[in-house]
């Protein structure tokens, strides 16, 4: 992908860069996005119906098993060149912040150091009742397993629909997003709020906004630059253009 020369200039003069990533960044690692058709036994469920507290209360075993299936997919996945290039970009700017909607931890495995996780992380587990993180528990065959402290049900430490995003991470993301000079929205459908409002707030605050996606989104018509292509090759091309 040829990076437009005006964008290369913006990249070279940027002081404060913020990147927002969505499931599209992990797609080339084999982690299905939310809108990819669900496969196999999960094909009859709509993720937005499974990723809710209501679904968990109604059928905790089903929701726990869906996350166990996705946890295994994530454990087998490897960071792809988009993750690695973003980890390298972190060191090239005076200020660089990576904000992700993804729960797969692949940015951290690729070497990104300060990652703001807006929607939690599937590799962490918490007590549904107490909200405390639980790192180990006795396997009694219960599905979901029980909290060793209060006996409540364990759940993944992710943000479900109709649950608020974590306060600290949300405040950080919006502080970074409204105080940067260059904002990238990469591999996100920009339809899930409040995360999806971040690129628009960056636009409002005067940042140059770049979208990298395979398809158009509600952000496409407003972004200053739109690089239509797979993140796994477009992001490394951006990095290469910085090196010249
Ligand atoms: C909240 C973690 C309020 C879980 C996720 C009615 C009732 C209540 C709330 C609402 C409502 N109506 C609307 C809302 C708000 C709701 C919302 O926005 N709904 C949408 C569907 C309209 N939001 C919420 O509920 C949020 N909370 O509002 O709380 C509140 C406040 C105070 C007190 C109480 C309540 C919480 C939202 C977080 C939900 N959790 N994930 C899990 O993963 O299991 S969201 C999940 O979906 C992902 O994290 C992602 O952010 C989002 C979208 O999924 P995808 O589409 O797969 O991914 P993405 O968007 O990233 O799209 C993929 C993109 O990649 C595509 O554009 C594709 O073209 C592109 N792509 C694909 N391959 C590539 C690529 N691009 C580049 N290269 C490639 N190779």
mmCIF file of C-alpha atoms and ligand atoms in Angstrom:
data_model
loop_
_atom_site.group_PDB
_atom_site.id
_atom_site.type_symbol
_atom_site.label_atom_id
_atom_site.label_comp_id
_atom_site.label_asym_id
_atom_site.label_seq_id
_atom_site.Cartn_x
_atom_site.Cartn_y
_atom_site.Cartn_z
ATOM 1 C CA UNK A 1 0.000 0.000 0.000
ATOM 2 C CA UNK A 2 1.444 3.395 -0.896
ATOM 3 C CA UNK A 3 1.054 5.719 2.039
ATOM 4 C CA UNK A 4 -0.040 9.198 0.834
ATOM 5 C CA UNK A 5 2.923 11.645 1.107
ATOM 6 C CA UNK A 6 0.831 14.103 3.142
ATOM 7 C CA UNK A 7 0.217 11.354 5.699
ATOM 8 C CA UNK A 8 3.924 10.537 5.823
ATOM 9 C CA UNK A 9 4.595 14.221 6.615
ATOM 10 C CA UNK A 10 1.947 14.136 9.354
ATOM 11 C CA UNK A 11 3.492 10.957 10.772
ATOM 12 C CA UNK A 12 6.996 12.458 10.780
ATOM 13 C CA UNK A 13 5.890 15.622 12.557
ATOM 14 C CA UNK A 14 3.462 13.950 14.999
ATOM 15 C CA UNK A 15 4.200 14.453 18.709
ATOM 16 C CA UNK A 16 1.198 12.750 20.334
ATOM 17 C CA UNK A 17 -0.245 9.684 18.571
ATOM 18 C CA UNK A 18 -3.262 7.623 19.703
ATOM 19 C CA UNK A 19 -4.385 4.345 18.142
ATOM 20 C CA UNK A 20 -7.794 2.711 18.688
ATOM 21 C CA UNK A 21 -7.984 -0.925 17.574
ATOM 22 C CA UNK A 22 -10.915 -3.279 17.098
ATOM 23 C CA UNK A 23 -11.372 -6.928 16.248
ATOM 24 C CA UNK A 24 -10.182 -6.341 12.657
ATOM 25 C CA UNK A 25 -6.580 -6.034 13.943
ATOM 26 C CA UNK A 26 -6.751 -9.597 15.314
ATOM 27 C CA UNK A 27 -8.634 -11.041 12.330
ATOM 28 C CA UNK A 28 -5.372 -12.024 10.569
ATOM 29 C CA UNK A 29 -4.325 -13.866 13.716
ATOM 30 C CA UNK A 30 -7.347 -16.102 13.251
ATOM 31 C CA UNK A 31 -9.437 -14.502 16.003
ATOM 32 C CA UNK A 32 -12.957 -14.044 14.552
ATOM 33 C CA UNK A 33 -14.343 -10.506 14.688
ATOM 34 C CA UNK A 34 -17.713 -9.851 16.266
ATOM 35 C CA UNK A 35 -19.372 -9.589 12.899
ATOM 36 C CA UNK A 36 -17.781 -12.641 11.286
ATOM 37 C CA UNK A 37 -20.377 -15.317 11.038
ATOM 38 C CA UNK A 38 -20.214 -17.440 14.169
ATOM 39 C CA UNK A 39 -18.997 -20.930 13.287
ATOM 40 C CA UNK A 40 -19.972 -24.422 14.310
ATOM 41 C CA UNK A 41 -22.012 -24.895 17.458
ATOM 42 C CA UNK A 42 -21.999 -21.141 18.048
ATOM 43 C CA UNK A 43 -23.455 -20.348 14.616
ATOM 44 C CA UNK A 44 -27.005 -20.212 15.971
ATOM 45 C CA UNK A 45 -26.141 -17.510 18.520
ATOM 46 C CA UNK A 46 -25.684 -13.793 17.949
ATOM 47 C CA UNK A 47 -22.661 -12.586 19.986
ATOM 48 C CA UNK A 48 -24.573 -9.534 21.123
ATOM 49 C CA UNK A 49 -27.079 -11.908 22.752
ATOM 50 C CA UNK A 50 -24.376 -13.960 24.481
ATOM 51 C CA UNK A 51 -22.148 -11.082 25.683
ATOM 52 C CA UNK A 52 -24.652 -9.692 28.212
ATOM 53 C CA UNK A 53 -25.262 -10.114 31.981
ATOM 54 C CA UNK A 54 -28.809 -11.192 31.132
ATOM 55 C CA UNK A 55 -27.568 -14.075 28.965
ATOM 56 C CA UNK A 56 -25.182 -15.117 31.750
ATOM 57 C CA UNK A 57 -27.928 -15.084 34.392
ATOM 58 C CA UNK A 58 -30.253 -16.994 32.064
ATOM 59 C CA UNK A 59 -27.701 -19.620 31.002
ATOM 60 C CA UNK A 60 -24.351 -19.265 32.801
ATOM 61 C CA UNK A 61 -23.039 -22.601 31.462
ATOM 62 C CA UNK A 62 -23.677 -21.603 27.811
ATOM 63 C CA UNK A 63 -21.996 -18.211 28.183
ATOM 64 C CA UNK A 64 -19.054 -19.638 30.170
ATOM 65 C CA UNK A 65 -18.522 -22.336 27.515
ATOM 66 C CA UNK A 66 -18.616 -19.733 24.702
ATOM 67 C CA UNK A 67 -15.836 -17.827 26.426
ATOM 68 C CA UNK A 68 -13.877 -21.035 27.089
ATOM 69 C CA UNK A 69 -14.087 -21.742 23.301
ATOM 70 C CA UNK A 70 -12.898 -18.195 22.491
ATOM 71 C CA UNK A 71 -10.174 -18.354 25.189
ATOM 72 C CA UNK A 72 -8.752 -21.467 23.465
ATOM 73 C CA UNK A 73 -8.847 -19.669 20.066
ATOM 74 C CA UNK A 74 -6.989 -16.718 21.570
ATOM 75 C CA UNK A 75 -4.421 -18.956 23.311
ATOM 76 C CA UNK A 76 -3.628 -20.614 19.935
ATOM 77 C CA UNK A 77 -3.511 -17.255 18.088
ATOM 78 C CA UNK A 78 -0.239 -15.423 17.465
ATOM 79 C CA UNK A 79 0.231 -11.654 17.131
ATOM 80 C CA UNK A 80 0.249 -10.698 13.427
ATOM 81 C CA UNK A 81 2.389 -8.007 11.678
ATOM 82 C CA UNK A 82 -0.171 -5.320 12.596
ATOM 83 C CA UNK A 83 0.322 -6.022 16.316
ATOM 84 C CA UNK A 84 4.102 -6.117 15.928
ATOM 85 C CA UNK A 85 4.238 -2.885 13.898
ATOM 86 C CA UNK A 86 2.081 -1.107 16.515
ATOM 87 C CA UNK A 87 4.425 -2.308 19.258
ATOM 88 C CA UNK A 88 7.351 -0.790 17.302
ATOM 89 C CA UNK A 89 5.470 2.451 16.604
ATOM 90 C CA UNK A 90 5.057 2.929 20.358
ATOM 91 C CA UNK A 91 8.784 3.736 20.562
ATOM 92 C CA UNK A 92 8.905 6.124 17.600
ATOM 93 C CA UNK A 93 6.881 9.036 18.950
ATOM 94 C CA UNK A 94 7.358 11.355 21.944
ATOM 95 C CA UNK A 95 3.890 10.264 23.126
ATOM 96 C CA UNK A 96 2.042 7.170 21.885
ATOM 97 C CA UNK A 97 -1.042 5.520 23.408
ATOM 98 C CA UNK A 98 -2.703 2.293 22.274
ATOM 99 C CA UNK A 99 -6.379 1.925 23.195
ATOM 100 C CA UNK A 100 -8.033 -1.367 22.297
ATOM 101 C CA UNK A 101 -11.565 -2.771 22.251
ATOM 102 C CA UNK A 102 -10.063 -6.228 21.856
ATOM 103 C CA UNK A 103 -10.040 -8.669 24.756
ATOM 104 C CA UNK A 104 -7.421 -11.071 23.324
ATOM 105 C CA UNK A 105 -4.231 -9.594 24.845
ATOM 106 C CA UNK A 106 -2.412 -9.910 21.481
ATOM 107 C CA UNK A 107 -1.091 -6.318 21.630
ATOM 108 C CA UNK A 108 0.673 -7.112 24.911
ATOM 109 C CA UNK A 109 1.997 -10.411 23.509
ATOM 110 C CA UNK A 110 3.399 -8.450 20.515
ATOM 111 C CA UNK A 111 5.337 -6.188 22.907
ATOM 112 C CA UNK A 112 3.067 -3.141 23.291
ATOM 113 C CA UNK A 113 3.755 -1.887 26.803
ATOM 114 C CA UNK A 114 0.977 0.506 27.784
ATOM 115 C CA UNK A 115 -2.294 -0.865 26.398
ATOM 116 C CA UNK A 116 -5.614 0.632 27.529
ATOM 117 C CA UNK A 117 -8.189 -2.191 27.417
ATOM 118 C CA UNK A 118 -11.666 -0.653 27.141
ATOM 119 C CA UNK A 119 -13.546 -3.967 27.044
ATOM 120 C CA UNK A 120 -11.469 -6.060 29.456
ATOM 121 C CA UNK A 121 -9.441 -9.186 28.761
ATOM 122 C CA UNK A 122 -10.691 -12.731 28.119
ATOM 123 C CA UNK A 123 -7.664 -14.266 29.879
ATOM 124 C CA UNK A 124 -8.786 -12.742 33.196
ATOM 125 C CA UNK A 125 -11.646 -14.182 35.276
ATOM 126 C CA UNK A 126 -13.696 -12.426 37.955
ATOM 127 C CA UNK A 127 -16.471 -13.191 40.438
ATOM 128 C CA UNK A 128 -19.880 -12.262 38.991
ATOM 129 C CA UNK A 129 -21.096 -11.126 42.426
ATOM 130 C CA UNK A 130 -18.028 -9.457 43.965
ATOM 131 C CA UNK A 131 -16.384 -8.200 40.762
ATOM 132 C CA UNK A 132 -12.973 -9.226 42.118
ATOM 133 C CA UNK A 133 -10.391 -10.870 39.881
ATOM 134 C CA UNK A 134 -9.949 -14.604 40.624
ATOM 135 C CA UNK A 135 -6.715 -16.113 39.332
ATOM 136 C CA UNK A 136 -7.178 -19.688 40.574
ATOM 137 C CA UNK A 137 -9.955 -21.879 41.835
ATOM 138 C CA UNK A 138 -10.492 -25.602 42.564
ATOM 139 C CA UNK A 139 -11.927 -27.431 39.586
ATOM 140 C CA UNK A 140 -15.006 -29.175 41.010
ATOM 141 C CA UNK A 141 -16.597 -29.876 37.640
ATOM 142 C CA UNK A 142 -19.011 -26.944 38.153
ATOM 143 C CA UNK A 143 -19.574 -24.999 34.925
ATOM 144 C CA UNK A 144 -19.112 -22.047 35.445
ATOM 145 C CA UNK A 145 -16.708 -22.616 38.370
ATOM 146 C CA UNK A 146 -17.515 -21.015 41.723
ATOM 147 C CA UNK A 147 -15.745 -18.093 43.416
ATOM 148 C CA UNK A 148 -13.449 -19.520 46.152
ATOM 149 C CA UNK A 149 -14.310 -16.505 48.311
ATOM 150 C CA UNK A 150 -18.088 -16.189 48.176
ATOM 151 C CA UNK A 151 -19.275 -19.208 46.162
ATOM 152 C CA UNK A 152 -20.712 -16.945 43.467
ATOM 153 C CA UNK A 153 -20.325 -17.793 39.755
ATOM 154 C CA UNK A 154 -17.082 -16.932 37.969
ATOM 155 C CA UNK A 155 -17.230 -15.003 34.659
ATOM 156 C CA UNK A 156 -14.733 -13.588 32.153
ATOM 157 C CA UNK A 157 -13.322 -10.157 33.042
ATOM 158 C CA UNK A 158 -14.758 -8.548 29.906
ATOM 159 C CA UNK A 159 -17.249 -5.690 29.451
ATOM 160 C CA UNK A 160 -20.586 -7.089 28.289
ATOM 161 C CA UNK A 161 -23.222 -5.094 26.423
ATOM 162 C CA UNK A 162 -25.244 -2.955 28.814
ATOM 163 C CA UNK A 163 -22.275 -2.895 31.228
ATOM 164 C CA UNK A 164 -20.213 0.253 31.696
ATOM 165 C CA UNK A 165 -16.615 0.323 30.459
ATOM 166 C CA UNK A 166 -14.023 0.509 33.278
ATOM 167 C CA UNK A 167 -13.864 4.053 34.630
ATOM 168 C CA UNK A 168 -10.070 4.476 34.743
ATOM 169 C CA UNK A 169 -9.492 3.120 31.224
ATOM 170 C CA UNK A 170 -12.383 5.170 29.803
ATOM 171 C CA UNK A 171 -11.061 8.394 31.332
ATOM 172 C CA UNK A 172 -7.533 7.658 30.051
ATOM 173 C CA UNK A 173 -8.756 6.810 26.536
ATOM 174 C CA UNK A 174 -10.788 10.006 26.206
ATOM 175 C CA UNK A 175 -8.019 12.158 27.723
ATOM 176 C CA UNK A 176 -5.503 10.736 25.229
ATOM 177 C CA UNK A 177 -7.951 10.818 22.327
ATOM 178 C CA UNK A 178 -8.882 14.480 22.793
ATOM 179 C CA UNK A 179 -5.266 15.610 23.317
ATOM 180 C CA UNK A 180 -3.454 14.085 20.372
ATOM 181 C CA UNK A 181 -2.386 15.385 16.984
ATOM 182 C CA UNK A 182 -2.728 12.102 15.100
ATOM 183 C CA UNK A 183 -5.440 9.477 15.759
ATOM 184 C CA UNK A 184 -5.658 6.061 14.064
ATOM 185 C CA UNK A 185 -8.861 3.974 14.055
ATOM 186 C CA UNK A 186 -7.788 0.496 12.940
ATOM 187 C CA UNK A 187 -9.993 -2.559 12.292
ATOM 188 C CA UNK A 188 -13.091 -1.356 14.063
ATOM 189 C CA UNK A 189 -16.639 -1.091 12.770
ATOM 190 C CA UNK A 190 -17.010 2.079 14.882
ATOM 191 C CA UNK A 191 -20.554 1.089 15.921
ATOM 192 C CA UNK A 192 -20.086 0.046 19.560
ATOM 193 C CA UNK A 193 -20.380 2.929 21.991
ATOM 194 C CA UNK A 194 -18.926 4.585 24.007
ATOM 195 C CA UNK A 195 -15.638 3.346 22.392
ATOM 196 C CA UNK A 196 -16.856 4.284 18.898
ATOM 197 C CA UNK A 197 -17.210 7.950 19.893
ATOM 198 C CA UNK A 198 -13.442 8.198 20.474
ATOM 199 C CA UNK A 199 -12.420 8.872 16.833
ATOM 200 C CA UNK A 200 -15.187 11.475 16.517
ATOM 201 C CA UNK A 201 -14.032 13.220 19.697
ATOM 202 C CA UNK A 202 -10.477 13.190 18.340
ATOM 203 C CA UNK A 203 -11.780 14.828 15.139
ATOM 204 C CA UNK A 204 -13.643 17.444 17.205
ATOM 205 C CA UNK A 205 -10.487 18.259 19.153
ATOM 206 C CA UNK A 206 -8.543 18.939 15.936
ATOM 207 C CA UNK A 207 -6.565 15.717 15.514
ATOM 208 C CA UNK A 208 -5.788 14.326 12.068
ATOM 209 C CA UNK A 209 -7.810 11.095 11.926
ATOM 210 C CA UNK A 210 -6.732 8.080 9.861
ATOM 211 C CA UNK A 211 -8.942 5.031 9.350
ATOM 212 C CA UNK A 212 -7.534 1.622 8.351
ATOM 213 C CA UNK A 213 -10.210 -0.911 7.506
ATOM 214 C CA UNK A 214 -11.282 -3.379 4.822
ATOM 215 C CA UNK A 215 -14.726 -1.827 4.612
ATOM 216 C CA UNK A 216 -16.245 1.602 5.155
ATOM 217 C CA UNK A 217 -17.690 2.538 8.527
ATOM 218 C CA UNK A 218 -19.567 5.559 9.957
ATOM 219 C CA UNK A 219 -16.126 7.167 10.413
ATOM 220 C CA UNK A 220 -14.954 6.752 6.799
ATOM 221 C CA UNK A 221 -16.590 9.901 5.397
ATOM 222 C CA UNK A 222 -15.173 12.041 8.238
ATOM 223 C CA UNK A 223 -11.606 10.722 8.468
ATOM 224 C CA UNK A 224 -8.801 12.830 6.901
ATOM 225 C CA UNK A 225 -7.136 9.702 5.506
ATOM 226 C CA UNK A 226 -8.713 6.322 4.718
ATOM 227 C CA UNK A 227 -6.356 3.413 4.005
ATOM 228 C CA UNK A 228 -8.523 0.584 2.673
ATOM 229 C CA UNK A 229 -6.720 -2.690 3.238
ATOM 230 C CA UNK A 230 -5.824 -5.386 5.736
ATOM 231 C CA UNK A 231 -4.226 -4.073 8.927
ATOM 232 C CA UNK A 232 -1.607 -6.854 8.729
ATOM 233 C CA UNK A 233 -0.040 -5.179 5.696
ATOM 234 C CA UNK A 234 -1.159 -1.526 5.914
ATOM 235 C CA UNK A 235 0.229 -0.918 9.426
ATOM 236 C CA UNK A 236 3.686 -2.335 8.592
ATOM 237 C CA UNK A 237 3.666 -0.147 5.435
ATOM 238 C CA UNK A 238 3.002 2.901 7.650
ATOM 239 C CA UNK A 239 5.941 1.921 9.830
ATOM 240 C CA UNK A 240 8.179 1.456 6.767
ATOM 241 C CA UNK A 241 7.220 4.936 5.482
ATOM 242 C CA UNK A 242 8.365 6.341 8.838
ATOM 243 C CA UNK A 243 11.768 4.787 8.411
ATOM 244 C CA UNK A 244 12.498 6.351 5.011
HETATM 245 C C1 LIG B 1 -22.726 0.716 27.716
HETATM 246 C C2 LIG B 1 -16.264 -7.474 24.894
HETATM 247 C C3 LIG B 1 -23.975 1.800 29.382
HETATM 248 C C4 LIG B 1 -17.144 -8.679 25.059
HETATM 249 C C5 LIG B 1 -17.609 -5.894 23.596
HETATM 250 C C6 LIG B 1 -29.263 -0.660 24.487
HETATM 251 C C7 LIG B 1 -29.085 -1.005 25.818
HETATM 252 C C8 LIG B 1 -27.865 -0.821 26.473
HETATM 253 C C9 LIG B 1 -26.783 -0.325 25.780
HETATM 254 C C10 LIG B 1 -26.979 -0.007 24.456
HETATM 255 C C11 LIG B 1 -28.191 -0.139 23.803
HETATM 256 N N1 LIG B 1 -28.041 0.288 22.523
HETATM 257 C C12 LIG B 1 -26.769 0.676 22.344
HETATM 258 C C13 LIG B 1 -26.131 0.509 23.500
HETATM 259 C C14 LIG B 1 -24.764 0.771 23.765
HETATM 260 C C15 LIG B 1 -24.009 -0.512 23.436
HETATM 261 C C16 LIG B 1 -23.730 -0.494 21.964
HETATM 262 O O1 LIG B 1 -22.953 0.326 21.520
HETATM 263 N N2 LIG B 1 -24.383 -1.394 21.216
HETATM 264 C C17 LIG B 1 -24.150 -1.408 19.779
HETATM 265 C C18 LIG B 1 -24.290 -2.839 19.260
HETATM 266 C C19 LIG B 1 -25.146 -0.457 19.114
HETATM 267 N N3 LIG B 1 -22.801 -0.412 24.210
HETATM 268 C C20 LIG B 1 -22.719 -1.003 25.405
HETATM 269 O O2 LIG B 1 -23.559 -1.728 25.871
HETATM 270 C C21 LIG B 1 -21.471 -0.639 26.189
HETATM 271 N N4 LIG B 1 -21.855 -0.258 27.511
HETATM 272 O O3 LIG B 1 -23.248 1.388 26.864
HETATM 273 O O4 LIG B 1 -22.983 0.839 29.025
HETATM 274 C C22 LIG B 1 -23.965 1.842 30.836
HETATM 275 C C23 LIG B 1 -23.366 2.933 31.448
HETATM 276 C C24 LIG B 1 -23.394 2.989 32.821
HETATM 277 C C25 LIG B 1 -23.997 1.957 33.561
HETATM 278 C C26 LIG B 1 -24.571 0.865 32.924
HETATM 279 C C27 LIG B 1 -24.546 0.793 31.561
HETATM 280 C C28 LIG B 1 -20.522 -1.820 26.314
HETATM 281 C C29 LIG B 1 -20.031 -2.230 24.953
HETATM 282 C C30 LIG B 1 -18.927 -3.275 25.106
HETATM 283 C C31 LIG B 1 -19.434 -4.617 24.650
HETATM 284 N N5 LIG B 1 -18.327 -5.592 24.646
HETATM 285 N N6 LIG B 1 -16.592 -6.781 23.639
HETATM 286 C C32 LIG B 1 -16.780 -9.788 24.124
HETATM 287 O O5 LIG B 1 -15.927 -9.580 23.227
HETATM 288 O O6 LIG B 1 -17.332 -10.898 24.295
HETATM 289 S S1 LIG B 1 -17.914 -5.090 22.144
HETATM 290 C C33 LIG B 1 -17.353 -6.035 20.823
HETATM 291 O O7 LIG B 1 -18.084 -5.616 19.712
HETATM 292 C C34 LIG B 1 -15.908 -5.777 20.483
HETATM 293 O O8 LIG B 1 -15.130 -5.471 21.610
HETATM 294 C C35 LIG B 1 -15.944 -4.610 19.508
HETATM 295 O O9 LIG B 1 -15.643 -3.410 20.131
HETATM 296 C C36 LIG B 1 -17.399 -4.524 19.150
HETATM 297 C C37 LIG B 1 -17.621 -4.632 17.686
HETATM 298 O O10 LIG B 1 -17.213 -6.003 17.293
HETATM 299 P P1 LIG B 1 -16.619 -6.301 15.779
HETATM 300 O O11 LIG B 1 -17.473 -5.599 14.786
HETATM 301 O O12 LIG B 1 -16.204 -7.696 15.518
HETATM 302 O O13 LIG B 1 -15.331 -5.698 15.867
HETATM 303 P P2 LIG B 1 -15.122 -4.388 15.357
HETATM 304 O O14 LIG B 1 -16.162 -3.395 15.755
HETATM 305 O O15 LIG B 1 -13.827 -4.126 15.864
HETATM 306 O O16 LIG B 1 -15.340 -4.651 13.719
HETATM 307 C C38 LIG B 1 -14.438 -5.441 12.954
HETATM 308 C C39 LIG B 1 -13.942 -4.447 11.911
HETATM 309 O O17 LIG B 1 -12.712 -4.886 11.420
HETATM 310 C C40 LIG B 1 -14.897 -4.321 10.715
HETATM 311 O O18 LIG B 1 -15.071 -2.964 10.405
HETATM 312 C C41 LIG B 1 -14.116 -5.033 9.585
HETATM 313 O O19 LIG B 1 -14.324 -4.418 8.333
HETATM 314 C C42 LIG B 1 -12.697 -4.804 10.013
HETATM 315 N N7 LIG B 1 -11.726 -5.810 9.574
HETATM 316 C C43 LIG B 1 -11.890 -7.154 9.501
HETATM 317 N N8 LIG B 1 -10.714 -7.724 9.134
HETATM 318 C C44 LIG B 1 -9.812 -6.713 8.985
HETATM 319 C C45 LIG B 1 -10.451 -5.490 9.264
HETATM 320 N N9 LIG B 1 -9.815 -4.306 9.198
HETATM 321 C C46 LIG B 1 -8.509 -4.325 8.849
HETATM 322 N N10 LIG B 1 -7.824 -5.450 8.565
HETATM 323 C C47 LIG B 1 -8.444 -6.655 8.623
HETATM 324 N N11 LIG B 1 -7.742 -7.774 8.327
#
